[in-house]
GROMACS .gro file of C-alpha atoms in nm:
model
  341
    1UNK     CA    1  11.842  17.115   9.925
    2UNK     CA    2  12.141  17.259  10.113
    3UNK     CA    3  12.433  17.036  10.210
    4UNK     CA    4  12.785  17.071  10.351
    5UNK     CA    5  13.012  16.937  10.077
    6UNK     CA    6  13.380  16.848  10.078
    7UNK     CA    7  13.530  16.911   9.732
    8UNK     CA    8  13.897  16.844   9.809
    9UNK     CA    9  14.114  16.746  10.104
   10UNK     CA   10  14.299  17.012  10.303
   11UNK     CA   11  14.031  17.265  10.205
   12UNK     CA   12  13.722  17.372  10.398
   13UNK     CA   13  13.386  17.229  10.287
   14UNK     CA   14  13.122  17.455  10.134
   15UNK     CA   15  12.746  17.483  10.182
   16UNK     CA   16  12.575  17.445   9.845
   17UNK     CA   17  12.258  17.328   9.673
   18UNK     CA   18  12.242  16.959   9.575
   19UNK     CA   19  11.961  16.732   9.448
   20UNK     CA   20  11.741  16.567   9.709
   21UNK     CA   21  11.804  16.193   9.768
   22UNK     CA   22  11.559  15.942   9.618
   23UNK     CA   23  11.425  15.610   9.743
   24UNK     CA   24  11.598  15.338   9.541
   25UNK     CA   25  11.536  15.016   9.737
   26UNK     CA   26  11.255  14.863   9.945
   27UNK     CA   27  11.435  14.919  10.278
   28UNK     CA   28  11.552  15.273  10.208
   29UNK     CA   29  11.451  15.553  10.444
   30UNK     CA   30  11.489  15.925  10.384
   31UNK     CA   31  11.521  16.128  10.703
   32UNK     CA   32  11.457  16.499  10.742
   33UNK     CA   33  11.763  16.596  10.945
   34UNK     CA   34  11.690  16.774  11.273
   35UNK     CA   35  12.045  16.764  11.407
   36UNK     CA   36  12.385  16.666  11.268
   37UNK     CA   37  12.682  16.637  11.501
   38UNK     CA   38  13.015  16.801  11.422
   39UNK     CA   39  13.286  16.552  11.515
   40UNK     CA   40  13.665  16.561  11.535
   41UNK     CA   41  13.655  16.285  11.277
   42UNK     CA   42  13.518  16.548  11.036
   43UNK     CA   43  13.842  16.740  11.088
   44UNK     CA   44  14.041  16.421  11.019
   45UNK     CA   45  13.833  16.365  10.703
   46UNK     CA   46  13.916  16.715  10.577
   47UNK     CA   47  14.284  16.644  10.648
   48UNK     CA   48  14.259  16.335  10.424
   49UNK     CA   49  14.321  16.081  10.702
   50UNK     CA   50  14.023  15.866  10.592
   51UNK     CA   51  14.084  15.887  10.217
   52UNK     CA   52  14.261  15.554  10.185
   53UNK     CA   53  14.025  15.369  10.421
   54UNK     CA   54  13.695  15.494  10.276
   55UNK     CA   55  13.785  15.636   9.932
   56UNK     CA   56  13.466  15.839   9.884
   57UNK     CA   57  13.416  16.003   9.546
   58UNK     CA   58  13.452  16.380   9.586
   59UNK     CA   59  13.259  16.598   9.632
   60UNK     CA   60  13.039  16.442   9.899
   61UNK     CA   61  12.835  16.549  10.201
   62UNK     CA   62  12.984  16.528  10.552
   63UNK     CA   63  12.797  16.427  10.868
   64UNK     CA   64  12.787  16.087  11.045
   65UNK     CA   65  12.596  16.179  11.365
   66UNK     CA   66  12.235  16.225  11.265
   67UNK     CA   67  11.884  16.238  11.404
   68UNK     CA   68  11.557  16.368  11.267
   69UNK     CA   69  11.216  16.266  11.136
   70UNK     CA   70  11.125  15.999  10.883
   71UNK     CA   71  11.042  16.178  10.558
   72UNK     CA   72  10.988  15.890  10.314
   73UNK     CA   73  11.014  15.510  10.327
   74UNK     CA   74  11.065  15.226  10.082
   75UNK     CA   75  10.799  14.965  10.010
   76UNK     CA   76  10.948  14.706  10.248
   77UNK     CA   77  10.996  14.926  10.556
   78UNK     CA   78  10.779  14.822  10.853
   79UNK     CA   79  10.972  14.936  11.163
   80UNK     CA   80  10.923  15.313  11.114
   81UNK     CA   81  10.660  15.535  10.957
   82UNK     CA   82  10.664  15.879  10.800
   83UNK     CA   83  10.681  16.141  11.076
   84UNK     CA   84  10.853  15.919  11.334
   85UNK     CA   85  11.139  16.071  11.535
   86UNK     CA   86  11.458  15.866  11.491
   87UNK     CA   87  11.828  15.859  11.565
   88UNK     CA   88  12.043  15.676  11.312
   89UNK     CA   89  12.304  15.413  11.375
   90UNK     CA   90  12.602  15.552  11.182
   91UNK     CA   91  12.656  15.239  10.967
   92UNK     CA   92  12.354  15.099  10.780
   93UNK     CA   93  12.418  14.725  10.769
   94UNK     CA   94  12.310  14.418  10.572
   95UNK     CA   95  12.184  14.195  10.855
   96UNK     CA   96  12.305  13.884  10.674
   97UNK     CA   97  12.684  13.861  10.713
   98UNK     CA   98  12.859  13.680  10.997
   99UNK     CA   99  12.930  14.002  11.190
  100UNK     CA  100  12.567  14.117  11.172
  101UNK     CA  101  12.437  13.778  11.282
  102UNK     CA  102  12.680  13.790  11.576
  103UNK     CA  103  12.548  14.134  11.676
  104UNK     CA  104  12.870  14.312  11.576
  105UNK     CA  105  12.704  14.565  11.347
  106UNK     CA  106  13.008  14.793  11.323
  107UNK     CA  107  13.204  14.512  11.154
  108UNK     CA  108  12.939  14.436  10.889
  109UNK     CA  109  13.119  14.334  10.570
  110UNK     CA  110  12.857  14.509  10.354
  111UNK     CA  111  12.796  14.827  10.551
  112UNK     CA  112  12.814  15.184  10.428
  113UNK     CA  113  12.918  15.481  10.639
  114UNK     CA  114  12.727  15.800  10.548
  115UNK     CA  115  12.949  16.101  10.611
  116UNK     CA  116  13.272  15.905  10.559
  117UNK     CA  117  13.222  15.687  10.254
  118UNK     CA  118  12.900  15.829  10.109
  119UNK     CA  119  12.677  16.135  10.147
  120UNK     CA  120  12.609  16.214  10.513
  121UNK     CA  121  12.366  16.413  10.720
  122UNK     CA  122  12.501  16.769  10.718
  123UNK     CA  123  12.211  16.841  10.487
  124UNK     CA  124  11.837  16.888  10.491
  125UNK     CA  125  11.768  16.526  10.393
  126UNK     CA  126  11.965  16.200  10.437
  127UNK     CA  127  11.924  15.864  10.265
  128UNK     CA  128  11.969  15.574  10.509
  129UNK     CA  129  11.815  15.231  10.573
  130UNK     CA  130  11.545  15.086  10.794
  131UNK     CA  131  11.809  14.889  10.986
  132UNK     CA  132  11.979  15.213  11.094
  133UNK     CA  133  11.668  15.375  11.248
  134UNK     CA  134  11.622  15.375  11.626
  135UNK     CA  135  11.272  15.496  11.714
  136UNK     CA  136  11.258  15.778  11.972
  137UNK     CA  137  10.994  15.934  12.192
  138UNK     CA  138  10.813  16.189  11.970
  139UNK     CA  139  10.891  16.459  12.228
  140UNK     CA  140  11.267  16.414  12.174
  141UNK     CA  141  11.437  16.699  11.990
  142UNK     CA  142  11.681  16.551  11.735
  143UNK     CA  143  11.932  16.832  11.792
  144UNK     CA  144  11.955  16.729  12.159
  145UNK     CA  145  12.057  16.369  12.083
  146UNK     CA  146  12.215  16.366  11.735
  147UNK     CA  147  12.574  16.333  11.856
  148UNK     CA  148  12.482  16.022  12.054
  149UNK     CA  149  12.462  15.848  11.715
  150UNK     CA  150  12.841  15.830  11.695
  151UNK     CA  151  13.013  16.009  11.984
  152UNK     CA  152  12.762  15.864  12.226
  153UNK     CA  153  12.759  15.510  12.095
  154UNK     CA  154  13.139  15.505  12.070
  155UNK     CA  155  13.179  15.613  12.433
  156UNK     CA  156  12.905  15.377  12.549
  157UNK     CA  157  13.051  15.084  12.354
  158UNK     CA  158  13.390  15.124  12.523
  159UNK     CA  159  13.241  15.159  12.870
  160UNK     CA  160  13.004  14.866  12.810
  161UNK     CA  161  13.298  14.641  12.723
  162UNK     CA  162  13.490  14.754  13.032
  163UNK     CA  163  13.199  14.709  13.278
  164UNK     CA  164  13.305  14.357  13.396
  165UNK     CA  165  13.644  14.501  13.492
  166UNK     CA  166  13.504  14.798  13.686
  167UNK     CA  167  13.359  14.643  13.999
  168UNK     CA  168  13.351  14.840  14.328
  169UNK     CA  169  13.700  14.924  14.452
  170UNK     CA  170  13.850  14.967  14.106
  171UNK     CA  171  13.973  15.287  13.943
  172UNK     CA  172  13.909  15.404  13.589
  173UNK     CA  173  14.111  15.688  13.440
  174UNK     CA  174  13.937  15.874  13.157
  175UNK     CA  175  14.158  16.091  12.935
  176UNK     CA  176  13.982  16.376  12.757
  177UNK     CA  177  13.652  16.517  12.886
  178UNK     CA  178  13.547  16.666  12.552
  179UNK     CA  179  13.280  16.564  12.302
  180UNK     CA  180  13.315  16.188  12.359
  181UNK     CA  181  13.471  16.193  12.703
  182UNK     CA  182  13.190  16.385  12.873
  183UNK     CA  183  12.951  16.113  12.754
  184UNK     CA  184  13.188  15.842  12.875
  185UNK     CA  185  13.192  15.992  13.225
  186UNK     CA  186  12.814  15.972  13.244
  187UNK     CA  187  12.811  15.615  13.113
  188UNK     CA  188  13.067  15.513  13.377
  189UNK     CA  189  12.860  15.676  13.649
  190UNK     CA  190  12.540  15.509  13.527
  191UNK     CA  191  12.678  15.157  13.475
  192UNK     CA  192  12.957  15.111  13.732
  193UNK     CA  193  13.065  15.182  14.089
  194UNK     CA  194  13.428  15.247  13.993
  195UNK     CA  195  13.630  15.548  14.108
  196UNK     CA  196  13.638  15.786  13.808
  197UNK     CA  197  13.954  15.992  13.755
  198UNK     CA  198  13.932  16.240  13.466
  199UNK     CA  199  14.242  16.391  13.303
  200UNK     CA  200  14.217  16.694  13.074
  201UNK     CA  201  14.425  17.003  13.006
  202UNK     CA  202  14.121  17.233  13.000
  203UNK     CA  203  13.998  17.355  13.341
  204UNK     CA  204  13.646  17.416  13.206
  205UNK     CA  205  13.627  17.057  13.082
  206UNK     CA  206  13.731  16.938  13.428
  207UNK     CA  207  13.461  17.149  13.592
  208UNK     CA  208  13.205  16.985  13.366
  209UNK     CA  209  13.354  16.643  13.451
  210UNK     CA  210  13.296  16.708  13.821
  211UNK     CA  211  12.933  16.794  13.752
  212UNK     CA  212  12.885  16.475  13.550
  213UNK     CA  213  13.018  16.230  13.809
  214UNK     CA  214  13.398  16.237  13.818
  215UNK     CA  215  13.539  16.136  14.157
  216UNK     CA  216  13.870  16.316  14.095
  217UNK     CA  217  13.992  16.552  13.823
  218UNK     CA  218  14.354  16.601  13.718
  219UNK     CA  219  14.493  16.883  13.503
  220UNK     CA  220  14.715  16.753  13.221
  221UNK     CA  221  14.999  16.997  13.293
  222UNK     CA  222  15.300  16.766  13.297
  223UNK     CA  223  15.245  16.647  13.653
  224UNK     CA  224  14.939  16.435  13.572
  225UNK     CA  225  15.120  16.100  13.555
  226UNK     CA  226  15.245  16.151  13.909
  227UNK     CA  227  14.900  16.268  14.021
  228UNK     CA  228  14.732  15.956  13.880
  229UNK     CA  229  14.998  15.738  14.039
  230UNK     CA  230  14.928  15.898  14.376
  231UNK     CA  231  14.552  15.856  14.339
  232UNK     CA  232  14.598  15.485  14.262
  233UNK     CA  233  14.846  15.412  14.537
  234UNK     CA  234  15.130  15.384  14.287
  235UNK     CA  235  14.969  15.091  14.105
  236UNK     CA  236  14.796  15.263  13.815
  237UNK     CA  237  14.437  15.236  13.696
  238UNK     CA  238  14.249  14.911  13.642
  239UNK     CA  239  14.111  15.059  13.320
  240UNK     CA  240  14.217  15.363  13.118
  241UNK     CA  241  13.974  15.502  12.861
  242UNK     CA  242  14.169  15.724  12.622
  243UNK     CA  243  13.943  15.961  12.429
  244UNK     CA  244  14.244  16.157  12.298
  245UNK     CA  245  14.511  15.905  12.189
  246UNK     CA  246  14.727  16.157  12.007
  247UNK     CA  247  14.997  16.416  12.084
  248UNK     CA  248  15.154  16.186  12.343
  249UNK     CA  249  14.837  16.103  12.536
  250UNK     CA  250  14.842  15.750  12.395
  251UNK     CA  251  15.176  15.659  12.555
  252UNK     CA  252  15.082  15.830  12.880
  253UNK     CA  253  14.756  15.635  12.887
  254UNK     CA  254  14.935  15.304  12.865
  255UNK     CA  255  15.177  15.418  13.137
  256UNK     CA  256  14.880  15.498  13.366
  257UNK     CA  257  14.749  15.141  13.334
  258UNK     CA  258  14.830  14.901  13.616
  259UNK     CA  259  14.979  14.554  13.574
  260UNK     CA  260  14.703  14.326  13.449
  261UNK     CA  261  14.494  14.630  13.358
  262UNK     CA  262  14.340  14.734  13.028
  263UNK     CA  263  14.406  15.038  12.812
  264UNK     CA  264  14.108  15.122  12.586
  265UNK     CA  265  14.190  15.330  12.279
  266UNK     CA  266  13.892  15.538  12.161
  267UNK     CA  267  14.053  15.854  12.024
  268UNK     CA  268  14.305  15.825  11.744
  269UNK     CA  269  14.572  16.011  11.552
  270UNK     CA  270  14.880  15.923  11.754
  271UNK     CA  271  15.122  15.630  11.754
  272UNK     CA  272  15.150  15.393  12.048
  273UNK     CA  273  15.513  15.291  12.103
  274UNK     CA  274  15.560  15.014  12.358
  275UNK     CA  275  15.840  14.761  12.401
  276UNK     CA  276  15.679  14.418  12.371
  277UNK     CA  277  15.854  14.317  12.694
  278UNK     CA  278  15.647  14.582  12.875
  279UNK     CA  279  15.328  14.421  12.746
  280UNK     CA  280  15.408  14.061  12.832
  281UNK     CA  281  15.580  14.128  13.163
  282UNK     CA  282  15.288  14.329  13.299
  283UNK     CA  283  15.006  14.153  13.108
  284UNK     CA  284  14.848  14.485  13.020
  285UNK     CA  285  14.580  14.470  12.753
  286UNK     CA  286  14.532  14.715  12.465
  287UNK     CA  287  14.171  14.726  12.345
  288UNK     CA  288  14.056  14.901  12.028
  289UNK     CA  289  13.709  15.055  11.999
  290UNK     CA  290  13.508  15.168  11.698
  291UNK     CA  291  13.147  15.290  11.702
  292UNK     CA  292  12.917  15.028  11.860
  293UNK     CA  293  12.618  14.806  11.790
  294UNK     CA  294  12.258  14.893  11.709
  295UNK     CA  295  12.151  14.746  12.043
  296UNK     CA  296  12.407  14.958  12.228
  297UNK     CA  297  12.266  15.270  12.063
  298UNK     CA  298  11.917  15.162  12.171
  299UNK     CA  299  12.045  15.107  12.528
  300UNK     CA  300  12.214  15.447  12.529
  301UNK     CA  301  11.890  15.613  12.421
  302UNK     CA  302  11.718  15.458  12.724
  303UNK     CA  303  11.978  15.627  12.944
  304UNK     CA  304  11.941  15.953  12.751
  305UNK     CA  305  11.562  15.962  12.763
  306UNK     CA  306  11.571  15.888  13.137
  307UNK     CA  307  11.809  16.181  13.192
  308UNK     CA  308  12.110  15.972  13.298
  309UNK     CA  309  12.315  16.076  12.993
  310UNK     CA  310  12.283  16.427  12.853
  311UNK     CA  311  12.470  16.600  12.576
  312UNK     CA  312  12.622  16.940  12.636
  313UNK     CA  313  12.588  17.110  12.301
  314UNK     CA  314  12.637  17.429  12.102
  315UNK     CA  315  12.406  17.464  11.803
  316UNK     CA  316  12.485  17.626  11.468
  317UNK     CA  317  12.271  17.673  11.157
  318UNK     CA  318  12.370  17.462  10.858
  319UNK     CA  319  12.509  17.770  10.684
  320UNK     CA  320  12.759  17.811  10.971
  321UNK     CA  321  12.915  17.465  10.927
  322UNK     CA  322  13.264  17.603  10.853
  323UNK     CA  323  13.247  17.819  11.167
  324UNK     CA  324  13.145  17.517  11.375
  325UNK     CA  325  13.437  17.313  11.239
  326UNK     CA  326  13.677  17.600  11.312
  327UNK     CA  327  13.545  17.636  11.668
  328UNK     CA  328  13.589  17.262  11.724
  329UNK     CA  329  13.943  17.270  11.586
  330UNK     CA  330  14.028  17.569  11.809
  331UNK     CA  331  13.897  17.397  12.123
  332UNK     CA  332  13.612  17.645  12.168
  333UNK     CA  333  13.336  17.382  12.180
  334UNK     CA  334  13.244  17.237  12.519
  335UNK     CA  335  13.068  16.908  12.461
  336UNK     CA  336  12.942  16.876  12.102
  337UNK     CA  337  12.866  17.119  11.819
  338UNK     CA  338  12.538  17.044  11.639
  339UNK     CA  339  12.426  17.170  11.299
  340UNK     CA  340  12.051  17.235  11.280
  341UNK     CA  341  11.925  17.256  10.919
   0.00000   0.00000   0.00000
């Protein structure tokens, strides 16, 4: 089968023939991939930023946002059948550790992460587990929802945690209306009555934000801190959701947060530099976010299949994976790029 393989860091992956995966355990599931999301994390992987954390043996197959059809199942699998349409939670988990039993799947002590630590879904077939499979309506096209498996669940997870803080009369600033941010806007609109202020440097992204439910949009042109201050009466936002968190956005995001407010870090790559006095004197909270739970992915799919959350995508054939990564890196992708084997 064809797969997008990373042979060394700081070099582009290549599309090449590899052996098909095999069922090895009773709860294994092989999925015929119908859509694989192209994520900014893939760019970070190529740059070597995840090498120390995940230490995958090279070469390996990229792709951690996957949906498709069940192709083969192990002897113990009962929750899905061959032919079922599924989206995959990005981290197959054990179900037995303390984190799993607490419903914190993304912190499973025995999980694997296809596309980061093992072979992922930028391929024709993907080996995963029964616990990762979320059953979808058979009419769902995997390429339309694949990126919800990571980008979607990550955005939803952050918004879901912030919901108790976003009652009517509050303001939420969302930084970055790109692949994750445009999903976050829709989740905010679906789950809260907060005033949504979206900050992005790209005018096209802001136009999309307006269509998806933003109350106000602000161009990140150097005057955006003052603009947000004006929109919040000088107090700052109750919640800031930072889907960028690099190139200075991370420190601006904290500065936009009001006293007693919460700054949610979803993007990464930058360094947050804050005097500890500024944290204690204003009681601002800094909240980290990574992926989300199986149940949150299932909840998100309810919103998606009811039309309340939609992905704006550009599709590429598997052979054009390097082009898709280059377009993402150059800022040419509005929403998400999806590889369709």
